[in-house]
Coordinates of C-alpha atoms and ligand atoms in Angstrom, one line a residue:
Chain A
M99 CA -12.0 -24.5 29.5
N100 CA -10.2 -24.8 26.3
Q101 CA -12.1 -25.7 23.1
S102 CA -11.9 -29.4 22.8
A103 CA -11.6 -31.6 19.7
A104 CA -15.3 -32.1 19.8
K105 CA -15.8 -28.5 18.7
R106 CA -13.9 -29.2 15.5
G107 CA -15.3 -30.6 12.4
A108 CA -14.2 -33.8 10.9
G109 CA -10.6 -32.8 11.5
D110 CA -10.1 -31.2 8.0
V111 CA -6.8 -29.4 7.6
M112 CA -7.3 -25.7 6.9
L113 CA -3.7 -24.5 6.8
E114 CA -0.6 -26.5 6.5
A115 CA 3.1 -25.8 6.3
R116 CA 5.5 -28.5 5.2
G117 CA 9.3 -28.1 5.6
M118 CA 8.9 -24.4 5.2
S119 CA 12.0 -22.1 5.4
K120 CA 12.5 -18.4 5.0
R121 CA 15.7 -16.5 4.7
F122 CA 16.4 -12.8 4.5
G123 CA 19.7 -12.7 2.7
D124 CA 22.0 -15.0 4.6
H125 CA 19.9 -14.9 7.7
T126 CA 17.7 -17.9 8.1
V127 CA 14.6 -16.7 9.9
L128 CA 12.5 -19.8 9.7
Q129 CA 13.8 -23.3 9.5
D130 CA 11.9 -26.4 8.4
I131 CA 8.5 -25.4 9.8
N132 CA 5.9 -28.1 9.9
L133 CA 2.5 -27.1 11.0
S134 CA -1.0 -28.3 10.4
I135 CA -4.1 -26.4 11.6
Q136 CA -7.5 -28.0 11.8
R137 CA -10.9 -26.4 11.2
S138 CA -11.9 -24.3 14.2
E139 CA -8.6 -24.7 15.9
V140 CA -7.2 -21.7 17.7
V141 CA -3.4 -21.7 17.7
C142 CA -1.3 -19.1 19.5
L143 CA 2.2 -18.4 18.5
I144 CA 4.5 -17.2 21.3
G145 CA 8.2 -16.6 21.5
P146 CA 10.8 -13.9 22.2
S147 CA 11.2 -10.9 20.0
G148 CA 12.9 -11.7 16.8
S149 CA 12.1 -15.4 17.0
G150 CA 10.3 -15.3 13.7
K151 CA 6.6 -15.2 14.8
S152 CA 5.6 -12.4 12.4
T153 CA 7.6 -13.9 9.6
L154 CA 5.9 -17.3 10.1
L155 CA 2.4 -15.8 10.2
R156 CA 3.2 -13.6 7.1
S157 CA 4.6 -16.6 5.3
L158 CA 1.3 -18.5 5.9
A159 CA -0.4 -15.6 4.1
F160 CA 2.3 -15.2 1.5
L161 CA 3.0 -11.7 2.5
E162 CA 6.5 -13.0 2.7
N163 CA 7.4 -15.4 0.0
Y164 CA 8.9 -18.5 1.7
D165 CA 12.0 -20.0 0.2
D166 CA 11.7 -23.8 0.7
G167 CA 8.9 -26.1 1.5
E168 CA 5.2 -25.6 0.9
V169 CA 2.2 -23.9 2.4
F170 CA -1.3 -25.2 1.7
V171 CA -4.5 -23.4 2.3
E172 CA -7.4 -25.8 2.4
G173 CA -5.3 -28.1 0.3
E174 CA -4.2 -25.6 -2.3
L175 CA -0.5 -24.6 -2.7
L176 CA -0.1 -21.0 -1.7
G177 CA 1.9 -18.5 -3.7
Y178 CA 3.5 -20.8 -6.3
D179 CA 2.3 -22.8 -9.2
R180 CA 3.8 -26.0 -10.5
A181 CA 5.2 -25.4 -14.0
S182 CA 5.0 -28.3 -16.5
D183 CA 8.7 -29.2 -15.9
G184 CA 8.0 -29.6 -12.2
R185 CA 9.7 -26.4 -11.1
R186 CA 7.6 -23.9 -9.2
V187 CA 6.9 -20.4 -10.3
R188 CA 5.4 -17.4 -8.4
S189 CA 1.6 -17.3 -8.8
R190 CA 0.0 -14.4 -10.6
P191 CA -1.7 -12.0 -8.2
S192 CA -5.1 -13.2 -9.2
R193 CA -4.2 -16.8 -8.4
L194 CA -2.7 -15.8 -5.1
S195 CA -5.9 -13.9 -4.2
D196 CA -7.9 -16.9 -5.2
V197 CA -6.0 -19.3 -2.9
R198 CA -6.3 -16.9 0.0
R199 CA -9.9 -16.0 -0.6
N200 CA -10.9 -17.6 2.7
M201 CA -8.2 -16.1 4.7
G202 CA -8.3 -12.9 6.7
M203 CA -5.6 -11.0 8.4
V204 CA -5.4 -8.5 11.3
F205 CA -2.3 -6.5 11.8
Q206 CA -0.6 -4.9 14.8
Q207 CA -0.9 -1.5 13.2
F208 CA -4.6 -2.0 12.2
N209 CA -3.8 -0.7 8.7
L210 CA -7.2 0.9 8.2
W211 CA -7.4 3.2 5.2
P212 CA -7.5 6.7 6.7
H213 CA -9.1 8.4 3.7
L214 CA -12.2 6.2 4.0
S215 CA -14.8 6.3 6.8
V216 CA -15.2 3.3 9.1
L217 CA -18.1 2.0 7.0
E218 CA -16.3 2.6 3.7
N219 CA -13.3 0.7 5.1
V220 CA -15.6 -2.3 5.7
M221 CA -17.5 -1.9 2.4
E222 CA -14.6 -1.5 0.1
A223 CA -13.7 -5.1 -0.5
L224 CA -17.3 -6.2 -0.5
L225 CA -17.9 -3.8 -3.4
R226 CA -14.7 -4.2 -5.4
V227 CA -13.8 -7.8 -4.7
R228 CA -17.1 -9.5 -4.0
G229 CA -18.9 -7.3 -6.5
M230 CA -21.8 -6.8 -4.1
K231 CA -24.5 -4.1 -4.7
R232 CA -24.1 -1.0 -2.7
D233 CA -27.2 -1.6 -0.6
D234 CA -26.1 -5.2 0.2
A235 CA -22.6 -4.2 1.0
H236 CA -23.9 -1.4 3.3
R237 CA -26.1 -3.8 5.1
L238 CA -23.5 -6.4 5.6
A239 CA -20.9 -3.9 6.7
L240 CA -23.2 -2.4 9.3
A241 CA -24.1 -5.9 10.6
T242 CA -20.4 -6.8 10.9
L243 CA -19.6 -3.5 12.7
E244 CA -22.5 -4.3 15.0
K245 CA -20.9 -7.6 15.8
V246 CA -17.7 -5.9 17.0
G247 CA -19.8 -3.3 18.9
L248 CA -19.1 -0.4 16.6
A249 CA -22.2 0.2 14.5
E250 CA -22.6 3.6 15.9
K251 CA -19.2 4.6 14.6
A252 CA -20.0 3.7 11.0
G253 CA -19.7 7.3 9.8
A254 CA -16.6 8.2 11.8
W255 CA -13.1 8.6 10.4
P256 CA -10.7 5.9 11.6
N257 CA -8.4 8.5 13.2
R258 CA -11.2 9.7 15.4
L259 CA -11.4 6.3 17.1
S260 CA -9.3 4.8 19.9
G261 CA -6.8 2.2 19.1
G262 CA -9.0 -0.5 20.4
Q263 CA -11.9 0.6 18.3
Q264 CA -9.7 0.9 15.2
Q265 CA -8.5 -2.7 15.7
R266 CA -12.1 -3.8 16.1
V267 CA -12.9 -2.1 12.8
A268 CA -10.0 -3.9 11.2
I269 CA -11.4 -7.2 12.5
A270 CA -14.8 -6.3 11.1
R271 CA -13.3 -5.3 7.7
S272 CA -11.7 -8.8 7.5
L273 CA -14.7 -10.6 9.0
A274 CA -17.1 -9.1 6.5
M275 CA -15.4 -11.1 3.8
S276 CA -16.5 -14.2 5.7
P277 CA -13.0 -15.8 6.0
A278 CA -12.6 -19.4 7.2
I279 CA -9.2 -18.7 8.7
M280 CA -8.1 -15.6 10.4
L281 CA -4.5 -14.7 11.2
F282 CA -3.6 -12.1 13.8
D283 CA -0.2 -10.6 14.3
E284 CA 0.0 -9.1 17.8
P285 CA -3.4 -7.5 17.4
T286 CA -3.1 -5.8 20.8
S287 CA 0.5 -4.8 21.0
A288 CA 0.0 -1.3 19.7
L289 CA -2.8 -0.6 22.2
D290 CA -2.8 1.2 25.5
P291 CA -3.3 -1.5 28.2
E292 CA -6.8 -0.5 29.1
L293 CA -7.9 -1.1 25.4
V294 CA -6.5 -4.6 25.1
G295 CA -9.5 -6.3 26.7
E296 CA -12.1 -5.1 24.3
V297 CA -10.2 -6.5 21.3
L298 CA -9.4 -9.8 23.0
Q299 CA -13.1 -10.1 23.9
V300 CA -14.0 -9.9 20.2
M301 CA -11.4 -12.4 19.3
R302 CA -12.6 -14.8 22.0
Q303 CA -16.1 -14.5 20.7
L304 CA -14.8 -15.5 17.2
A305 CA -13.0 -18.4 18.6
E306 CA -16.2 -19.6 20.4
E307 CA -18.1 -19.4 17.1
G308 CA -15.6 -21.8 15.6
M309 CA -13.3 -19.5 13.6
T310 CA -10.0 -21.1 12.7
M311 CA -7.4 -18.7 14.1
V312 CA -3.7 -18.3 14.3
V313 CA -2.7 -15.6 16.7
V314 CA 0.8 -14.2 17.4
T315 CA 0.5 -12.7 20.9
H316 CA 2.2 -11.7 24.0
E317 CA -1.1 -12.0 25.9
M318 CA -0.5 -15.2 27.8
G319 CA -3.9 -15.0 29.5
F320 CA -5.6 -15.1 26.1
A321 CA -3.4 -18.0 25.0
A322 CA -4.1 -19.9 28.2
R323 CA -7.8 -19.5 28.0
V324 CA -8.7 -19.5 24.3
A325 CA -6.0 -21.5 22.5
D326 CA -6.4 -25.1 21.7
R327 CA -2.7 -25.3 21.0
V328 CA 0.3 -23.0 21.8
L329 CA 3.4 -23.0 19.7
F330 CA 6.6 -21.7 21.2
L331 CA 9.0 -20.4 18.5
D332 CA 12.6 -19.6 19.1
Q333 CA 15.3 -18.7 16.6
G334 CA 13.1 -19.8 13.7
H335 CA 12.2 -23.2 15.1
I336 CA 9.1 -24.5 16.7
V337 CA 10.7 -25.6 19.9
E338 CA 7.7 -26.9 21.7
Q339 CA 3.9 -27.1 21.2
G340 CA 0.9 -28.5 22.9
P341 CA -2.2 -27.5 24.8
P342 CA -1.7 -24.3 26.9
T343 CA -2.2 -26.0 30.2
R344 CA 0.7 -28.4 29.6
L345 CA 2.9 -25.8 27.9
F346 CA 2.5 -23.2 30.6
R347 CA 2.5 -25.5 33.6
H348 CA 5.1 -28.0 32.5
P349 CA 7.4 -26.5 29.9
Q350 CA 9.8 -29.2 28.6
S351 CA 12.5 -27.1 27.1
P352 CA 14.7 -24.8 29.2
R353 CA 14.2 -22.0 26.7
L354 CA 10.4 -22.0 27.1
A355 CA 10.8 -22.2 30.9
Q356 CA 13.0 -19.2 30.8
F357 CA 10.7 -17.3 28.4
L358 CA 7.7 -17.9 30.7
G359 CA 9.8 -17.1 33.7
N360 CA 10.8 -13.7 32.3
Y361 CA 7.2 -13.1 31.3
L362 CA 5.7 -13.8 34.7
E363 CA 8.4 -11.9 36.5
R364 CA 7.9 -8.8 34.3
N365 CA 4.1 -8.9 34.8
S366 CA 4.1 -9.6 38.5
L367 CA 6.3 -6.5 38.9
F368 CA 3.6 -4.2 37.6
E369 CA 0.3 -6.0 38.0
A370 CA -1.4 -6.9 41.1
A371 CA -3.8 -9.3 39.3
P372 CA -2.3 -12.6 38.1
A373 CA -1.2 -12.2 34.5
L374 CA -3.2 -15.1 33.2
N375 CA -6.5 -13.5 34.0
R376 CA -6.4 -10.5 31.8
V377 CA -8.9 -11.7 29.2
D378 CA -11.6 -11.9 31.8
D379 CA -11.5 -8.2 32.7
Chain B
M212 CA 7.4 51.2 -29.2
D213 CA 4.6 50.2 -31.4
F214 CA 2.3 47.5 -30.2
S215 CA 0.1 47.6 -33.3
V216 CA 2.2 44.8 -34.8
L217 CA 0.5 42.6 -32.2
T218 CA -3.0 43.6 -33.1
D219 CA -2.1 43.3 -36.8
H220 CA -1.1 39.7 -36.2
A221 CA -3.7 38.9 -33.6
G222 CA -5.0 35.9 -35.5
E223 CA -1.6 34.1 -35.8
I224 CA -0.7 35.0 -32.2
G225 CA -4.0 33.6 -31.0
S226 CA -3.5 30.4 -32.8
G227 CA 0.1 30.2 -31.5
F228 CA -1.3 30.6 -28.0
L229 CA -3.7 27.7 -28.5
V230 CA -0.9 25.5 -29.9
T231 CA 1.2 26.3 -26.8
I232 CA -1.7 25.4 -24.5
W233 CA -2.4 22.2 -26.5
T234 CA 1.3 21.0 -26.5
W235 CA 1.5 21.9 -22.8
V236 CA -1.6 20.0 -21.8
G237 CA -0.8 17.1 -24.1
G238 CA 2.8 16.9 -22.8
V239 CA 1.6 17.0 -19.2
L240 CA -1.0 14.3 -19.8
A241 CA 1.4 12.0 -21.6
G242 CA 4.1 12.7 -19.0
V243 CA 1.7 12.0 -16.1
I244 CA 0.4 8.7 -17.5
A245 CA 3.9 7.5 -18.5
G246 CA 5.3 8.7 -15.2
L247 CA 2.7 6.9 -13.2
I248 CA 3.3 3.7 -15.1
M249 CA 7.0 4.0 -14.6
A250 CA 6.6 4.6 -10.9
V251 CA 4.4 1.5 -10.5
I252 CA 6.9 -0.6 -12.5
Q253 CA 9.8 0.7 -10.4
L254 CA 8.0 -0.3 -7.2
S255 CA 6.8 -3.7 -8.3
A256 CA 9.1 -5.1 -11.0
G257 CA 12.2 -7.3 -10.5
P258 CA 15.7 -5.9 -10.1
W259 CA 16.6 -6.2 -13.8
V260 CA 13.6 -4.2 -15.1
R261 CA 14.1 -1.7 -12.2
G262 CA 17.7 -1.2 -13.1
V263 CA 17.0 -0.6 -16.7
L264 CA 14.3 1.9 -15.9
R265 CA 16.5 3.6 -13.4
C266 CA 19.2 4.1 -16.0
Y267 CA 16.7 5.4 -18.5
I268 CA 15.4 8.0 -16.0
E269 CA 18.9 9.1 -15.1
V270 CA 19.8 9.6 -18.8
I271 CA 16.7 11.6 -19.6
R272 CA 17.2 13.7 -16.5
A273 CA 20.9 14.4 -17.3
T274 CA 20.4 15.5 -20.9
P275 CA 18.9 18.8 -22.1
F276 CA 15.4 18.7 -23.5
L277 CA 16.6 20.4 -26.7
V278 CA 19.0 17.6 -27.4
Q279 CA 16.4 15.0 -26.8
L280 CA 14.0 16.8 -29.1
F281 CA 16.6 17.1 -31.9
L282 CA 17.4 13.4 -31.5
L283 CA 13.7 12.5 -31.8
Y284 CA 12.9 14.8 -34.7
Y285 CA 16.1 14.6 -36.8
G286 CA 17.4 11.3 -35.6
G287 CA 14.1 9.5 -35.7
P288 CA 13.9 9.1 -39.5
S289 CA 17.1 7.1 -39.6
L290 CA 15.5 4.7 -37.2
G291 CA 12.4 4.5 -39.4
L292 CA 10.5 7.0 -37.2
S293 CA 9.4 10.0 -39.2
L294 CA 7.3 12.4 -37.1
S295 CA 5.6 15.6 -37.8
P296 CA 6.9 18.5 -35.8
M297 CA 3.8 18.5 -33.6
A298 CA 4.0 14.8 -33.0
A299 CA 7.7 14.9 -32.2
G300 CA 7.0 17.9 -29.9
L301 CA 4.3 16.1 -27.9
I302 CA 6.2 12.9 -27.6
G303 CA 9.3 14.7 -26.7
L304 CA 7.6 16.7 -23.9
G305 CA 5.9 13.5 -22.7
I306 CA 9.2 11.6 -22.5
Y307 CA 11.0 14.5 -20.8
G308 CA 8.1 15.1 -18.4
S309 CA 7.5 11.5 -17.6
V310 CA 10.8 10.9 -15.7
Y311 CA 10.1 13.8 -13.4
F312 CA 6.5 12.8 -12.9
A313 CA 7.7 9.3 -12.2
E314 CA 10.0 10.5 -9.4
I315 CA 7.1 12.5 -7.9
F316 CA 4.7 9.6 -8.0
R317 CA 7.4 7.2 -6.6
T318 CA 7.9 9.5 -3.6
G319 CA 4.1 9.6 -3.2
F320 CA 3.7 5.8 -3.3
T321 CA 6.5 5.3 -0.7
S322 CA 4.8 7.7 1.7
I323 CA 1.9 5.4 2.2
P324 CA 2.6 2.8 4.9
R325 CA 3.1 -0.6 3.3
G326 CA 0.7 -2.2 5.7
Q327 CA -2.3 -0.6 4.0
Q328 CA -1.4 -2.4 0.8
E329 CA -1.0 -5.6 2.6
A330 CA -4.4 -5.2 4.2
A331 CA -6.0 -4.5 0.8
A332 CA -4.2 -7.5 -0.8
M333 CA -5.3 -9.8 2.0
L334 CA -8.9 -8.7 1.3
G335 CA -8.4 -9.8 -2.3
M336 CA -8.0 -6.4 -4.0
T337 CA -6.0 -6.4 -7.2
P338 CA -2.8 -4.4 -7.6
W339 CA -4.6 -1.8 -9.7
Q340 CA -7.4 -1.5 -7.2
I341 CA -4.9 -1.0 -4.5
I342 CA -3.2 1.8 -6.5
W343 CA -6.4 3.5 -7.4
R344 CA -8.5 3.1 -4.3
V345 CA -5.9 3.0 -1.5
Q346 CA -2.7 4.7 -2.6
I347 CA -3.5 7.5 -5.1
P348 CA -6.3 9.2 -3.2
Q349 CA -4.0 9.5 -0.1
M350 CA -0.8 10.5 -1.9
L351 CA -2.4 13.0 -4.1
V352 CA -2.7 15.7 -1.4
L353 CA 0.9 15.2 -0.6
I354 CA 2.3 15.3 -4.1
L355 CA -0.1 17.9 -5.6
P356 CA 2.3 20.9 -5.0
A357 CA 5.2 19.0 -6.7
L358 CA 2.9 18.1 -9.6
V359 CA 1.8 21.6 -10.1
N360 CA 5.3 22.9 -9.8
F361 CA 6.6 20.6 -12.4
T362 CA 3.7 21.3 -14.7
T363 CA 4.6 24.9 -14.7
I364 CA 8.2 24.1 -15.4
L365 CA 7.2 21.9 -18.3
G366 CA 5.1 24.8 -19.7
K367 CA 8.2 26.8 -19.8
E368 CA 9.9 24.2 -21.9
T369 CA 7.3 24.4 -24.7
P370 CA 9.2 27.3 -26.5
V371 CA 11.9 24.8 -27.3
L372 CA 9.4 23.2 -29.8
S373 CA 9.7 26.4 -31.9
I374 CA 13.1 25.1 -33.0
I375 CA 11.5 22.2 -34.8
T376 CA 8.9 24.6 -36.3
V377 CA 5.9 23.7 -34.1
P378 CA 3.7 26.8 -34.7
E379 CA 3.4 27.6 -31.0
L380 CA 3.5 31.0 -29.4
T381 CA 7.3 31.5 -29.4
F382 CA 7.5 30.4 -33.0
V383 CA 4.8 32.8 -34.1
L384 CA 6.0 35.8 -32.2
T385 CA 9.6 35.5 -33.0
G386 CA 8.5 35.1 -36.6
V387 CA 6.4 38.3 -36.4
G388 CA 9.3 40.1 -34.7
A389 CA 11.8 39.1 -37.5
E390 CA 9.3 40.1 -40.2
T391 CA 8.4 43.5 -38.7
F392 CA 11.7 44.3 -36.8
A393 CA 9.5 44.8 -33.7
Y394 CA 11.7 42.6 -31.6
V395 CA 11.1 44.2 -28.2
E396 CA 7.4 44.4 -28.5
T397 CA 7.0 40.7 -29.6
L398 CA 9.4 39.5 -26.9
L399 CA 7.5 41.5 -24.2
A400 CA 4.3 40.0 -25.5
L401 CA 5.9 36.5 -25.1
C402 CA 6.8 37.2 -21.5
V403 CA 3.2 38.3 -20.8
G404 CA 1.9 35.2 -22.5
Y405 CA 3.9 32.8 -20.5
F406 CA 3.3 34.7 -17.3
L407 CA -0.4 34.4 -17.9
L408 CA -0.1 30.7 -18.5
A409 CA 2.0 30.1 -15.4
E410 CA -0.4 32.1 -13.3
L411 CA -3.3 30.2 -14.6
C412 CA -1.6 26.9 -13.8
S413 CA -0.7 27.9 -10.3
R414 CA -4.2 29.2 -9.6
L415 CA -5.6 26.0 -10.8
G416 CA -3.2 24.1 -8.7
Q417 CA -4.0 26.1 -5.6
W418 CA -7.7 25.4 -6.1
L419 CA -7.1 21.7 -6.6
E420 CA -4.9 21.6 -3.5
R421 CA -7.6 23.3 -1.4
R422 CA -10.2 20.8 -2.6
A423 CA -8.0 17.8 -2.1
S424 CA -6.8 18.7 1.3
R425 CA -10.3 19.5 2.5
Y426 CA -11.3 16.1 1.5
L427 CA -8.2 14.2 2.6
T428 CA -6.5 16.0 5.5
Q429 CA -8.1 13.5 7.9
G430 CA -6.0 10.8 6.5
V431 CA -2.8 12.6 6.4
Q432 CA -3.2 13.7 10.0
Q433 CA -3.7 10.2 11.0
R434 CA -0.7 9.0 9.2
R435 CA 1.5 11.5 10.9
A436 CA 0.0 10.5 14.2
L437 CA 0.8 6.9 13.5
K438 CA 4.4 7.3 12.5
P439 CA 6.2 7.4 15.8
R440 CA 4.4 4.2 17.0
E441 CA 5.2 2.4 13.8
S442 CA 8.9 3.0 14.2
A443 CA 8.8 2.1 17.9
A444 CA 7.1 -1.2 17.2
Ligands
ATP519 N1 12.0 -7.6 5.9 C1 13.1 -8.1 6.6 N2 14.3 -8.0 6.2 C2 15.4 -8.6 6.9 N3 15.2 -9.2 8.0 C3 14.0 -9.3 8.6 C4 12.8 -8.7 7.9 N4 11.8 -9.0 8.7 C5 12.2 -9.6 9.7 N5 13.5 -9.8 9.7 C6 14.4 -10.5 10.7 O1 13.8 -11.8 10.9 C7 13.9 -12.1 12.3 C8 12.5 -12.5 12.8 O2 11.6 -11.3 12.7 P1 10.1 -11.4 13.1 O3 9.6 -10.0 12.8 O4 9.5 -12.5 12.4 O5 10.2 -11.7 14.7 P2 9.0 -11.6 15.7 O6 9.1 -12.9 16.4 O7 7.7 -11.3 15.1 O8 9.5 -10.5 16.7 P3 8.6 -9.4 17.5 O9 8.1 -10.1 18.7 O10 9.6 -8.4 17.9 O11 7.5 -8.9 16.6 C9 14.5 -10.9 13.0 O12 15.8 -11.2 13.2 C10 14.3 -9.8 12.1 O13 15.3 -8.9 12.2
MG520 MG1 6.4 -9.6 15.2

C-alpha cells in the first residue's frame, strides 16, 4: 500500500535538517529539528494548529531564515555561506536560488499571478529563469498543464478557475521547472471540500512517479495512503514519526493519540464515509 | 487690458513654456526613478538602512521645496557642489518628488500579497524580475491615480525654480510683466499656461488609467476576492 524502500534510489538524502531552530522574537517556534528525507520519499507533516508545521516547511525552503542549525538541500547548505572566519553569513539571492533550484513549493493560497494567464503563469519562470525559447517554453508549459488535466484552460485567467483548478495550475507551474523535491503547505486547506480530491489525485500521481515530497496536511486519508513516513509536530518538536500505519494505529505519545482522537471525532460527526478513504473518491 | 504684450514676446514665452515642460518631465522622471529605488530599499533593506531612509523622507516631506532649492543652489558651492540653475532645479525637483513617489510605490508594493513574491522566488526569479514581472504590473493600476495626482502637484511646484533664475514660464512672464507694467495680463497668461499643463496631465493620466485597467482589472478583482479567505486562513 505505502511506497516501500524498494521504490527509492540508493537512499541518497535529498533534504536534511540538523539541529534546526527558529524563533520569532522570544517565541521559539521550532526547537532542534532533525530530519532527513530520502530520494522519492513522501513525508507528511501533521500536527495541531500553531505547532510549527508551516514554519518548518518554510524553513526547509528558506522562506523563513532559521536561527540555529543547518538545512542541506542535496548536500548543499541552504541560505547561508561559510565565511572565511568560520561564521556564517546570509547567502546572496543568486546563491540561494541556486541551492533551491531543484526545489518546488506549493502554497495553501495558490499564489498564482493574477495578471498573467494560466499558460503565462507556467511559462514565466521557464522563460526568465531557465532562459528557454518561447516555443519550447510554450510546449513544455502545455504538456505540464496536460499532466494536471488543465491543458484546455491554458488561455484562461486564474481567477476564472475553481480553487482546485488554480491549485493544479500552481502545481504545474512548479512542476514545469522539473524539481526533484516538492514542498506542499496545506495545499487543499483553502479549497471547498468537493475540490480536494482532484488536487490530492494529482499529488498522489506525483508520489507514484517517485517525486520526493514533504506535505503539510490535515488530510489524514492522504497521509495514510500516500506517505512513506508521517511526522507529528507539536509545539515545535517532532514528537513522533514513523510509517502511517504504525502512527495512526498505535500512537505512542498521548498528544498524538489525543490529536488523532479529535480528528476522527470531528470527521465522523460530519462524514458518513470513514475519514481515511477520502483520497479514493 | 492689452494682451499685445503677449504676442510681442511670443518667442520668449514659448521657450519659457518649453523649459517648464522640460523641468516638469525631468523632475517627474528623476523623482519616479529615485522614488522606486527608495521604495524597494525600504522594503528589502535591514533596519539601519530603513531607519536612515525613513528619516530622510520625513525631513524632505516636512520642509518647503523653496528652502530645499535654496540650500541646493546657494548652499551647494560651499560643499563643493556648484550647479547651474537648470541642474539645481532638476535635481531639486527630483529630490522633492522622489520622497512622495517613494511613498506611493511603497503602498503599491505592500498591496500585492506576499505569497506571490514567495512563489516567484521559489521558481528562481531574481528580486528585480519579481519587481518588474510580478509586482509592478499589478500595482500600477492601483497607484496610477496617485501617481498622476502627484505629477500634477509637482508641475505646480516648477514656478519656484524662477527664484533661482531658471528661464521657465513664470520667470519669463513675470519678467515681461515687470518690463512692460502689464502685470495682470502676464499673470492671467500664467494661470492659463499652468491650467493647460495640468489639464494635459490629467487627460494623459485618465487615458493611461483606462488602458491599464482594461488590461489588468482581472487581477485586481481576483485579489479582492481572495482577501477574506487569506485573513481567515
Ligand atoms: N511571521 C511570524 N511572526 C511571528 N510569529 C509567527 C510567524 N509565523 C508564525 N508564527 C507563530 O509560530 C507558531 C507556529 O506557526 P505555524 O504557522 O508554523 O503553525 P502551523 O502548524 O502551520 O499552524 P496551522 O495549522 O494553523 O497552519 C505560531 O504560534 C504562530 O503564531
Ligand atoms: Mg500552517
